[in-house]
C-alpha atoms as a PDB file:
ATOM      1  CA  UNK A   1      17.360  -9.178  -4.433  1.00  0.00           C
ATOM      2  CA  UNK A   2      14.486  -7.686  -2.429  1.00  0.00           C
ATOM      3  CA  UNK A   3      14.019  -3.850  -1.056  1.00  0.00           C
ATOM      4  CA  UNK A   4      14.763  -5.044   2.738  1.00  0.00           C
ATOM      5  CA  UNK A   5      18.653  -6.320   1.187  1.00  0.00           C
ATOM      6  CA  UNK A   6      18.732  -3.611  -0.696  1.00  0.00           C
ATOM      7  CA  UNK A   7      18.426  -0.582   1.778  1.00  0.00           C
ATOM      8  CA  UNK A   8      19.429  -2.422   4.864  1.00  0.00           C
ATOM      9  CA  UNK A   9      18.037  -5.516   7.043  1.00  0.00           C
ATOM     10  CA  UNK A  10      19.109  -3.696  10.215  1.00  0.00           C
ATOM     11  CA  UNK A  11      16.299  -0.674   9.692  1.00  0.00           C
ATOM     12  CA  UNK A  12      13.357  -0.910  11.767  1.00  0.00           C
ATOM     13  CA  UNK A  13      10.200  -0.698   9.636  1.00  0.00           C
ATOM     14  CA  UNK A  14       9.792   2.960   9.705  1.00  0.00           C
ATOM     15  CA  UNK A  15      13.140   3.866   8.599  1.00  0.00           C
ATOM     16  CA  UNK A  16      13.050   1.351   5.739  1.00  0.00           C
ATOM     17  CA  UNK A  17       9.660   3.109   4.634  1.00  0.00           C
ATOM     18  CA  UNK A  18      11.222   6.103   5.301  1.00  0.00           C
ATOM     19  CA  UNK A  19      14.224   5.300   3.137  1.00  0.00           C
ATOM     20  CA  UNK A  20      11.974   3.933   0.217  1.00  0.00           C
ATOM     21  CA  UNK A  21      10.250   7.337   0.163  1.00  0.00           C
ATOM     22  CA  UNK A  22      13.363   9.434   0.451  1.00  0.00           C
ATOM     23  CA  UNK A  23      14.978   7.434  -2.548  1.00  0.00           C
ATOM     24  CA  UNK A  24      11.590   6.317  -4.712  1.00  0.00           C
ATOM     25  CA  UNK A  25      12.504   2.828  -3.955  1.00  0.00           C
ATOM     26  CA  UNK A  26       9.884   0.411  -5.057  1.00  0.00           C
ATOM     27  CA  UNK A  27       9.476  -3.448  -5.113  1.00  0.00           C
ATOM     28  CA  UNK A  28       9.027  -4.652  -8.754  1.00  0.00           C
ATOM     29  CA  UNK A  29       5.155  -4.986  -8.800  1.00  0.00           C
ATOM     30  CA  UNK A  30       5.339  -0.975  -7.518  1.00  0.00           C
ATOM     31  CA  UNK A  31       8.002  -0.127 -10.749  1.00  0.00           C
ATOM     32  CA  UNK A  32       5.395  -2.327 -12.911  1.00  0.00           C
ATOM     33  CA  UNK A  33       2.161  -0.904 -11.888  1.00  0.00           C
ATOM     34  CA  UNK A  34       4.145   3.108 -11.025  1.00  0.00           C
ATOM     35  CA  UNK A  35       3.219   3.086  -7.411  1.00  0.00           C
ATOM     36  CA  UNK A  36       4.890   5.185  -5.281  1.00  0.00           C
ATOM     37  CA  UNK A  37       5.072   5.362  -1.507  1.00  0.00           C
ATOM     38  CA  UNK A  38       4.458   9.023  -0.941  1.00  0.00           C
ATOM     39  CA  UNK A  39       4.719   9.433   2.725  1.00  0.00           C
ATOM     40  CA  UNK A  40       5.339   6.936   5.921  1.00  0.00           C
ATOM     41  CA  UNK A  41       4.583   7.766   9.529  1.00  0.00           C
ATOM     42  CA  UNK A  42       3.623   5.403  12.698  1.00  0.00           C
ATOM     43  CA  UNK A  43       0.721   3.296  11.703  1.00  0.00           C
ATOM     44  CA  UNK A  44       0.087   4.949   8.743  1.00  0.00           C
ATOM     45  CA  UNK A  45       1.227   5.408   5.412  1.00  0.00           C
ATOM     46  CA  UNK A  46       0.375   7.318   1.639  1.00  0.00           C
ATOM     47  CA  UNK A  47       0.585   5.678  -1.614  1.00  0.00           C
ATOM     48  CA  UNK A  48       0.153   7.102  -4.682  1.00  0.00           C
ATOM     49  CA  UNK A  49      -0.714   6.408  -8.234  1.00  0.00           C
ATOM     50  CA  UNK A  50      -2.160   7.462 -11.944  1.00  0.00           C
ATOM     51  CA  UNK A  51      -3.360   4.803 -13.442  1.00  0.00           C
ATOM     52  CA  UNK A  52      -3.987   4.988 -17.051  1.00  0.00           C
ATOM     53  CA  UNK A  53      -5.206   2.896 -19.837  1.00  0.00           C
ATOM     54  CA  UNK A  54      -2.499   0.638 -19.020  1.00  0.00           C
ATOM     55  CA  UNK A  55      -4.642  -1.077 -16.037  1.00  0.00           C
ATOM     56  CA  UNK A  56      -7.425  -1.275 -18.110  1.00  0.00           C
ATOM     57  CA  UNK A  57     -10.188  -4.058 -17.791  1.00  0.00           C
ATOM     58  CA  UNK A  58     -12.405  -5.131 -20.771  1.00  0.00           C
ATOM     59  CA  UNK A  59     -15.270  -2.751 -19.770  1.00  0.00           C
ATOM     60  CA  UNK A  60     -12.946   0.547 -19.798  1.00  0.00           C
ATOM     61  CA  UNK A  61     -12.079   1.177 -16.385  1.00  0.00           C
ATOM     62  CA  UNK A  62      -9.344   0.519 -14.126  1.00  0.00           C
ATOM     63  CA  UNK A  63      -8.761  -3.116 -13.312  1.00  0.00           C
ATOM     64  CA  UNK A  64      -9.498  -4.045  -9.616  1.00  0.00           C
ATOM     65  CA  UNK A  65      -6.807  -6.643  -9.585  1.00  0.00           C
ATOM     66  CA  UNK A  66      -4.821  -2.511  -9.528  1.00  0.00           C
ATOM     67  CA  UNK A  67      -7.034  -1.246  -6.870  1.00  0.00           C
ATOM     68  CA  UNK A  68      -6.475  -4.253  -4.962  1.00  0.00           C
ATOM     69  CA  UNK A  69      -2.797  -3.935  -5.223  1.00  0.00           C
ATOM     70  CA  UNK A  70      -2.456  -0.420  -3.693  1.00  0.00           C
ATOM     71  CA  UNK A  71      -4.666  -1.154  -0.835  1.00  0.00           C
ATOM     72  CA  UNK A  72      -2.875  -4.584   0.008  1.00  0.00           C
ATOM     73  CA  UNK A  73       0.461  -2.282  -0.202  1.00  0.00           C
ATOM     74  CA  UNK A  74      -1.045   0.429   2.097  1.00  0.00           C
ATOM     75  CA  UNK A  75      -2.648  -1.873   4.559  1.00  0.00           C
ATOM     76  CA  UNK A  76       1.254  -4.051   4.485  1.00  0.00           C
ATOM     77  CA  UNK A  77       3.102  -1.205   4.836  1.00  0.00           C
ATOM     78  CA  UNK A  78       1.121   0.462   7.810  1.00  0.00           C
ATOM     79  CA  UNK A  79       1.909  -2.746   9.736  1.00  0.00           C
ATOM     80  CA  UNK A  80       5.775  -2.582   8.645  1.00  0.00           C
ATOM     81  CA  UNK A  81       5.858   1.010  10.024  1.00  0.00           C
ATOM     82  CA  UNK A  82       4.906  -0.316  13.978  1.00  0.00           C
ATOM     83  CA  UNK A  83       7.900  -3.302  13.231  1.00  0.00           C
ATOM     84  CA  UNK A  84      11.294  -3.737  14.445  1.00  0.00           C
ATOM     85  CA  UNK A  85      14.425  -4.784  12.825  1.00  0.00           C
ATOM     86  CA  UNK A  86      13.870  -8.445  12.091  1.00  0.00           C
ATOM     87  CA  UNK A  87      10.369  -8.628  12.429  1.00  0.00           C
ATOM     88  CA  UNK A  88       8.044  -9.164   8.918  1.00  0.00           C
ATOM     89  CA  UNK A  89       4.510  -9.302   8.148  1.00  0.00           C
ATOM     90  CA  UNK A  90       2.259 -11.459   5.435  1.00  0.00           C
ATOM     91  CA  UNK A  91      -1.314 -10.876   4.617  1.00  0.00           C
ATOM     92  CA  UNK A  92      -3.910 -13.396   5.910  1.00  0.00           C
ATOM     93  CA  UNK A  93      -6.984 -12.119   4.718  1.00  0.00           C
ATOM     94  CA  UNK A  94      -7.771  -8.500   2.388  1.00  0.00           C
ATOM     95  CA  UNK A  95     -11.253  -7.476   2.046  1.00  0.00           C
ATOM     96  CA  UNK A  96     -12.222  -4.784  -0.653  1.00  0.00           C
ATOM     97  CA  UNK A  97     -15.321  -2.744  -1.411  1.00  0.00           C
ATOM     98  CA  UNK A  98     -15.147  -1.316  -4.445  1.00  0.00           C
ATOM     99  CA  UNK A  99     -17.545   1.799  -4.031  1.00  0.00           C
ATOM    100  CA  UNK A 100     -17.227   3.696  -7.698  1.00  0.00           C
ATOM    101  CA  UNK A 101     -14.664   3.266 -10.678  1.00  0.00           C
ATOM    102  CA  UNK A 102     -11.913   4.647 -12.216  1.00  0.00           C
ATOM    103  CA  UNK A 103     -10.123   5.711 -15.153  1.00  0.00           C
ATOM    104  CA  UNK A 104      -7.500   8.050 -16.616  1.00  0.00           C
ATOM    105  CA  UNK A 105      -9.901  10.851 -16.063  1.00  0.00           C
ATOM    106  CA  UNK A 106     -10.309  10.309 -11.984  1.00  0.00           C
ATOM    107  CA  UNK A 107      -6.410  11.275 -11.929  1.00  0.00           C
ATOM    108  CA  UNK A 108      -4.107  10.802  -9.173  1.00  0.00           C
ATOM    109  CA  UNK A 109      -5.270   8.431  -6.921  1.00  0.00           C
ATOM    110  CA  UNK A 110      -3.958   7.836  -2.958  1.00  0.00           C
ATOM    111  CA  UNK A 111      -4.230   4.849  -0.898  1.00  0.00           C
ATOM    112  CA  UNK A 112      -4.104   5.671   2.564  1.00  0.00           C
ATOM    113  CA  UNK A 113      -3.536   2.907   4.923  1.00  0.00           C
ATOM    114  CA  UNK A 114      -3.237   2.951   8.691  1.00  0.00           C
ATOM    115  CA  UNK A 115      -3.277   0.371  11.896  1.00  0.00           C
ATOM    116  CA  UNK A 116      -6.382   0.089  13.719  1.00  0.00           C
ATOM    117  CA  UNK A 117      -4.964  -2.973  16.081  1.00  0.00           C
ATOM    118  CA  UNK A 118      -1.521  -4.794  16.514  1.00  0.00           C
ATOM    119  CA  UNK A 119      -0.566  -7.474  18.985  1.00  0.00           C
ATOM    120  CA  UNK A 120       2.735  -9.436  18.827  1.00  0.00           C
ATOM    121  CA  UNK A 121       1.091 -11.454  16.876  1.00  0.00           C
ATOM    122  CA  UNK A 122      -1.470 -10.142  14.082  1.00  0.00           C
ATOM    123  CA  UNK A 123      -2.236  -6.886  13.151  1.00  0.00           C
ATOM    124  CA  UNK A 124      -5.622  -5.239  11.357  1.00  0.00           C
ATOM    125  CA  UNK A 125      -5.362  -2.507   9.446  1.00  0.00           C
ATOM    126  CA  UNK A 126      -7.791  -0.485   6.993  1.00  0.00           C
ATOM    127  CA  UNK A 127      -7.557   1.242   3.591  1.00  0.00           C
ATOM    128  CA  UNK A 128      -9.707   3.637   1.303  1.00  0.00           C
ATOM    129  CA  UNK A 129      -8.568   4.836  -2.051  1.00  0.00           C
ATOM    130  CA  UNK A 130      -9.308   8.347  -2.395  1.00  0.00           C
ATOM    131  CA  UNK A 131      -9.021  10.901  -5.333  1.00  0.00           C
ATOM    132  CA  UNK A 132      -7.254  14.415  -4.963  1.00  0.00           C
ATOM    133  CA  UNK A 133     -10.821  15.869  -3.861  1.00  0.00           C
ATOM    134  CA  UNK A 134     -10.966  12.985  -0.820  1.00  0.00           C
ATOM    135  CA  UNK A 135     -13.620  10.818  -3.402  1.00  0.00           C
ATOM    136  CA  UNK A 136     -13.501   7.448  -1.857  1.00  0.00           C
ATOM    137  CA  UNK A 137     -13.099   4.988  -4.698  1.00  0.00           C
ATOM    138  CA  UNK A 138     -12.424   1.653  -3.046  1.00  0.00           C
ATOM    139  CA  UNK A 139     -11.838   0.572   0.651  1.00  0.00           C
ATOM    140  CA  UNK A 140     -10.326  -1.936   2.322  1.00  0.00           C
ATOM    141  CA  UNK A 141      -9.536  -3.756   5.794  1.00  0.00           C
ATOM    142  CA  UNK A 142      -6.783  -6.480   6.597  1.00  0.00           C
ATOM    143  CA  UNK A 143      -5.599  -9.106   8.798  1.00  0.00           C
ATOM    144  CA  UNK A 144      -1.857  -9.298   8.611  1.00  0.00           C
ATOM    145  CA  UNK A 145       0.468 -11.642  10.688  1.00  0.00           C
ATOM    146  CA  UNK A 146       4.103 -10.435  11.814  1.00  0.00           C
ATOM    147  CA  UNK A 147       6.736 -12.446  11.616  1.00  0.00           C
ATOM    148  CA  UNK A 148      10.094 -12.503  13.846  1.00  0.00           C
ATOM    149  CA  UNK A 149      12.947 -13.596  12.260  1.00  0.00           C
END
């Protein structure tokens, strides 16, 4: 069973973000990696993490398969927030800059994603990973296509 069957297929975007916030709702990868959606508004959105040793790479610092995943999740959900009911999105193409690392010690982390463009068609949106001092960690920009049911 997925989030949208869960909550209800006949939300727009917004109010299913909205909903997911309200109740901590979270896809599985979100329960498995404790990422939370922290706030939802027209094109843009607030995710938020704190990632431990758990994410680890090899070299001691958070993997960027992790980083990856919250900016993928912040540039997707930005896009779901401008959808109606029965509309979707997928990811074409995710392009990340990973500008300094992290670890336990950096602390909470946020993505914050938002819209830049959206036709009926494709959307492009843009990320940056930021730490509670606004320490840009990682960035991110996307080309999503929405789907109508």
């Amino acid at each position: 069973m997925n989030l949208l069957h869960e909550i209800g297929q006949h939300l727009s975007g917004i109010e299913l973000l909205n909903a997911m916030v309200e109740a901590d709702h979270r896809p599985g990868i979100g329960k498995t990696l404790d990422i939370r959606l922290a706030s939802a508004e027209d094109g843009r959105v607030v995710l938020e993490a704190s990632p431990d040793v758990n994410v680890y790479n090899p070299m001691g610092t958070v993997h960027g398969g992790f980083v990856a995943t919250m900016l993928d999740f912040a540039c997707g959900y930005a896009v779901l927030s401008k959808l109606a009911s029965g509309q979707s999105f997928t990811t074409i193409e995710l392009k990340i800059s990973y500008h300094r690392a992290i670890t336990r010690e950096t602390g909470r982390i946020r993505a914050e994603g938002q819209v830049i463009t959206a036709g009926r068609r494709v959307a492009f949106t843009e990320a940056k990973l930021v730490d509670a001092t606004g320490k840009v960690y990682a960035s991110a920009s996307s080309s999503l296509m929405i789907l109508s049911s």
